[in-house]
Amino acid sequence: MKPVSIMASVLWVACMAGMAGARADAEPQAATSAPAAITLAPVASQPLPDDPGTLLTAVVVNMAPKARTTSHRHGGMVFVYVLEGSVRSQLNGGEIVEYRAGDSWSEPPGTVHSLMENPSGTAPARLLATLITPADAELTTYD
């Protein structure tokens, strides 16, 4: 198996565990509190050469219509780009903002992502999430 394929497999396990608020060695759990599905597709995971111990992780987040996460935070800096559809997002209990395809936002380390949902009853939403985290950090922790 090529190193990239191994890394993609490791990333998939880490992302699924991270979305459930656990480490990669734990049993995967549901990613949302609602019956609507959220799935993750790993894109890349790679150590940053100029910053030992830091990992760049990219994952496509697929949100079914009406999918919603509970309040959570990430283990580092996050940049999100909306590939398709729209999502409503609320950071640190602030204003709820709707982002559409082509829009983006960032979340500094420690930001509480109070709300993340696909408001559409019919159309899916797809996001590209890029995280810069310590290599041993949980990608996502639910409050």
Short mmCIF file of C-alpha atoms in Angstrom, two decimals:
data_model
loop_
_atom_site.label_atom_id
_atom_site.label_comp_id
_atom_site.label_asym_id
_atom_site.label_seq_id
_atom_site.Cartn_x
_atom_site.Cartn_y
_atom_site.Cartn_z
CA MET A 1 0.00 0.00 0.00
CA LYS A 2 1.36 3.44 -0.90
CA PRO A 3 2.04 5.91 1.98
CA VAL A 4 -0.73 8.20 0.72
CA SER A 5 -3.25 5.35 0.83
CA ILE A 6 -2.19 4.43 4.36
CA MET A 7 -2.47 8.07 5.42
CA ALA A 8 -5.92 8.35 3.83
CA SER A 9 -7.06 5.26 5.76
CA VAL A 10 -5.66 6.65 9.01
CA LEU A 11 -7.31 10.02 8.30
CA TRP A 12 -10.69 8.38 7.70
CA VAL A 13 -10.56 6.55 11.04
CA ALA A 14 -9.35 9.69 12.84
CA CYS A 15 -12.06 11.86 11.29
CA MET A 16 -14.84 9.43 12.12
CA ALA A 17 -13.60 9.10 15.68
CA GLY A 18 -13.05 12.84 15.92
CA MET A 19 -16.57 13.61 14.78
CA ALA A 20 -17.80 11.43 17.65
CA GLY A 21 -15.55 13.18 20.15
CA ALA A 22 -13.19 10.26 20.59
CA ARG A 23 -9.66 9.30 19.60
CA ALA A 24 -8.95 7.08 16.61
CA ASP A 25 -8.58 3.98 18.80
CA ALA A 26 -12.18 4.19 20.05
CA GLU A 27 -15.32 2.76 18.49
CA PRO A 28 -16.79 5.04 15.79
CA GLN A 29 -20.12 6.61 16.79
CA ALA A 30 -22.81 8.68 15.09
CA ALA A 31 -21.58 12.06 13.88
CA THR A 32 -24.77 14.00 14.58
CA SER A 33 -27.55 14.24 17.10
CA ALA A 34 -30.21 14.21 14.38
CA PRO A 35 -31.30 11.30 12.17
CA ALA A 36 -30.11 13.13 9.05
CA ALA A 37 -26.68 11.92 7.94
CA ILE A 38 -23.33 13.63 7.88
CA THR A 39 -20.53 11.69 6.19
CA LEU A 40 -16.85 12.48 5.82
CA ALA A 41 -14.57 11.81 2.85
CA PRO A 42 -10.85 12.28 3.54
CA VAL A 43 -8.92 14.36 1.03
CA ALA A 44 -5.45 14.66 2.57
CA SER A 45 -3.52 14.46 5.79
CA GLN A 46 0.09 15.47 6.01
CA PRO A 47 2.59 16.73 8.57
CA LEU A 48 3.69 20.32 8.04
CA PRO A 49 7.41 20.18 7.15
CA ASP A 50 8.25 23.51 8.79
CA ASP A 51 6.28 22.80 11.97
CA PRO A 52 7.07 19.37 13.47
CA GLY A 53 4.16 17.85 15.36
CA THR A 54 1.57 19.79 13.36
CA LEU A 55 -0.80 18.14 10.90
CA LEU A 56 -2.75 19.57 7.95
CA THR A 57 -5.99 17.62 7.45
CA ALA A 58 -8.55 18.15 4.69
CA VAL A 59 -11.91 16.40 4.57
CA VAL A 60 -15.09 16.80 2.53
CA VAL A 61 -18.15 16.98 4.80
CA ASN A 62 -21.35 15.73 3.13
CA MET A 63 -24.54 16.91 4.83
CA ALA A 64 -27.88 15.39 3.91
CA PRO A 65 -30.92 17.70 3.85
CA LYS A 66 -31.72 18.93 7.37
CA ALA A 67 -28.51 17.38 8.81
CA ARG A 68 -27.30 19.14 11.94
CA THR A 69 -24.43 18.79 14.40
CA THR A 70 -24.48 19.56 18.09
CA SER A 71 -22.22 22.15 19.70
CA HIS A 72 -18.56 21.24 19.18
CA ARG A 73 -15.03 22.56 18.82
CA HIS A 74 -11.96 21.50 16.87
CA GLY A 75 -8.41 20.74 17.98
CA GLY A 76 -6.87 23.61 16.01
CA MET A 77 -7.43 26.19 13.29
CA VAL A 78 -10.22 25.42 10.79
CA PHE A 79 -10.96 26.86 7.34
CA VAL A 80 -14.25 25.81 5.71
CA TYR A 81 -15.24 26.31 2.05
CA VAL A 82 -18.80 25.53 0.87
CA LEU A 83 -18.60 23.38 -2.26
CA GLU A 84 -22.33 22.81 -2.80
CA GLY A 85 -25.62 23.85 -1.25
CA SER A 86 -25.80 26.02 1.85
CA VAL A 87 -25.22 25.71 5.59
CA ARG A 88 -26.10 27.77 8.63
CA SER A 89 -23.29 28.29 11.10
CA GLN A 90 -22.99 29.93 14.51
CA LEU A 91 -19.67 30.48 16.27
CA ASN A 92 -19.29 31.19 20.00
CA GLY A 93 -23.05 31.80 20.38
CA GLY A 94 -22.89 34.78 18.00
CA GLU A 95 -24.95 35.61 14.92
CA ILE A 96 -26.23 32.70 12.81
CA VAL A 97 -24.80 33.11 9.31
CA GLU A 98 -25.89 31.27 6.16
CA TYR A 99 -23.08 30.33 3.79
CA ARG A 100 -23.70 29.26 0.18
CA ALA A 101 -21.54 27.52 -2.43
CA GLY A 102 -18.40 29.60 -2.91
CA ASP A 103 -18.50 31.13 0.60
CA SER A 104 -16.00 30.36 3.35
CA TRP A 105 -15.26 31.01 7.01
CA SER A 106 -12.54 30.24 9.53
CA GLU A 107 -12.57 29.13 13.15
CA PRO A 108 -9.61 30.01 15.40
CA PRO A 109 -8.51 27.33 17.89
CA GLY A 110 -10.96 26.96 20.78
CA THR A 111 -13.94 28.39 18.89
CA VAL A 112 -17.23 26.83 19.95
CA HIS A 113 -19.20 25.87 16.84
CA SER A 114 -22.64 26.31 18.41
CA LEU A 115 -24.62 25.44 15.26
CA MET A 116 -23.88 23.76 11.95
CA GLU A 117 -26.81 22.65 9.81
CA ASN A 118 -28.02 22.18 6.28
CA PRO A 119 -31.24 24.23 6.24
CA SER A 120 -32.55 22.68 3.02
CA GLY A 121 -35.20 20.00 3.15
CA THR A 122 -34.26 18.71 -0.30
CA ALA A 123 -30.67 19.62 -1.29
CA PRO A 124 -27.47 18.22 0.18
CA ALA A 125 -24.58 20.44 1.24
CA ARG A 126 -20.88 19.70 0.75
CA LEU A 127 -18.03 21.46 2.54
CA LEU A 128 -14.26 21.26 2.34
CA ALA A 129 -12.88 21.54 5.87
CA THR A 130 -9.15 22.09 6.31
CA LEU A 131 -7.72 21.80 9.82
CA ILE A 132 -4.28 22.64 11.17
CA THR A 133 -3.85 20.82 14.47
CA PRO A 134 -1.27 19.25 16.74
CA ALA A 135 -0.74 15.73 15.37
CA ASP A 136 -2.15 14.14 18.55
CA ALA A 137 -5.19 16.44 18.87
CA GLU A 138 -8.77 15.28 18.55
CA LEU A 139 -10.17 16.76 15.34
CA THR A 140 -13.61 17.36 16.86
CA THR A 141 -14.89 17.35 20.44
CA TYR A 142 -18.61 17.60 21.15
CA ASP A 143 -19.71 19.70 24.14
#
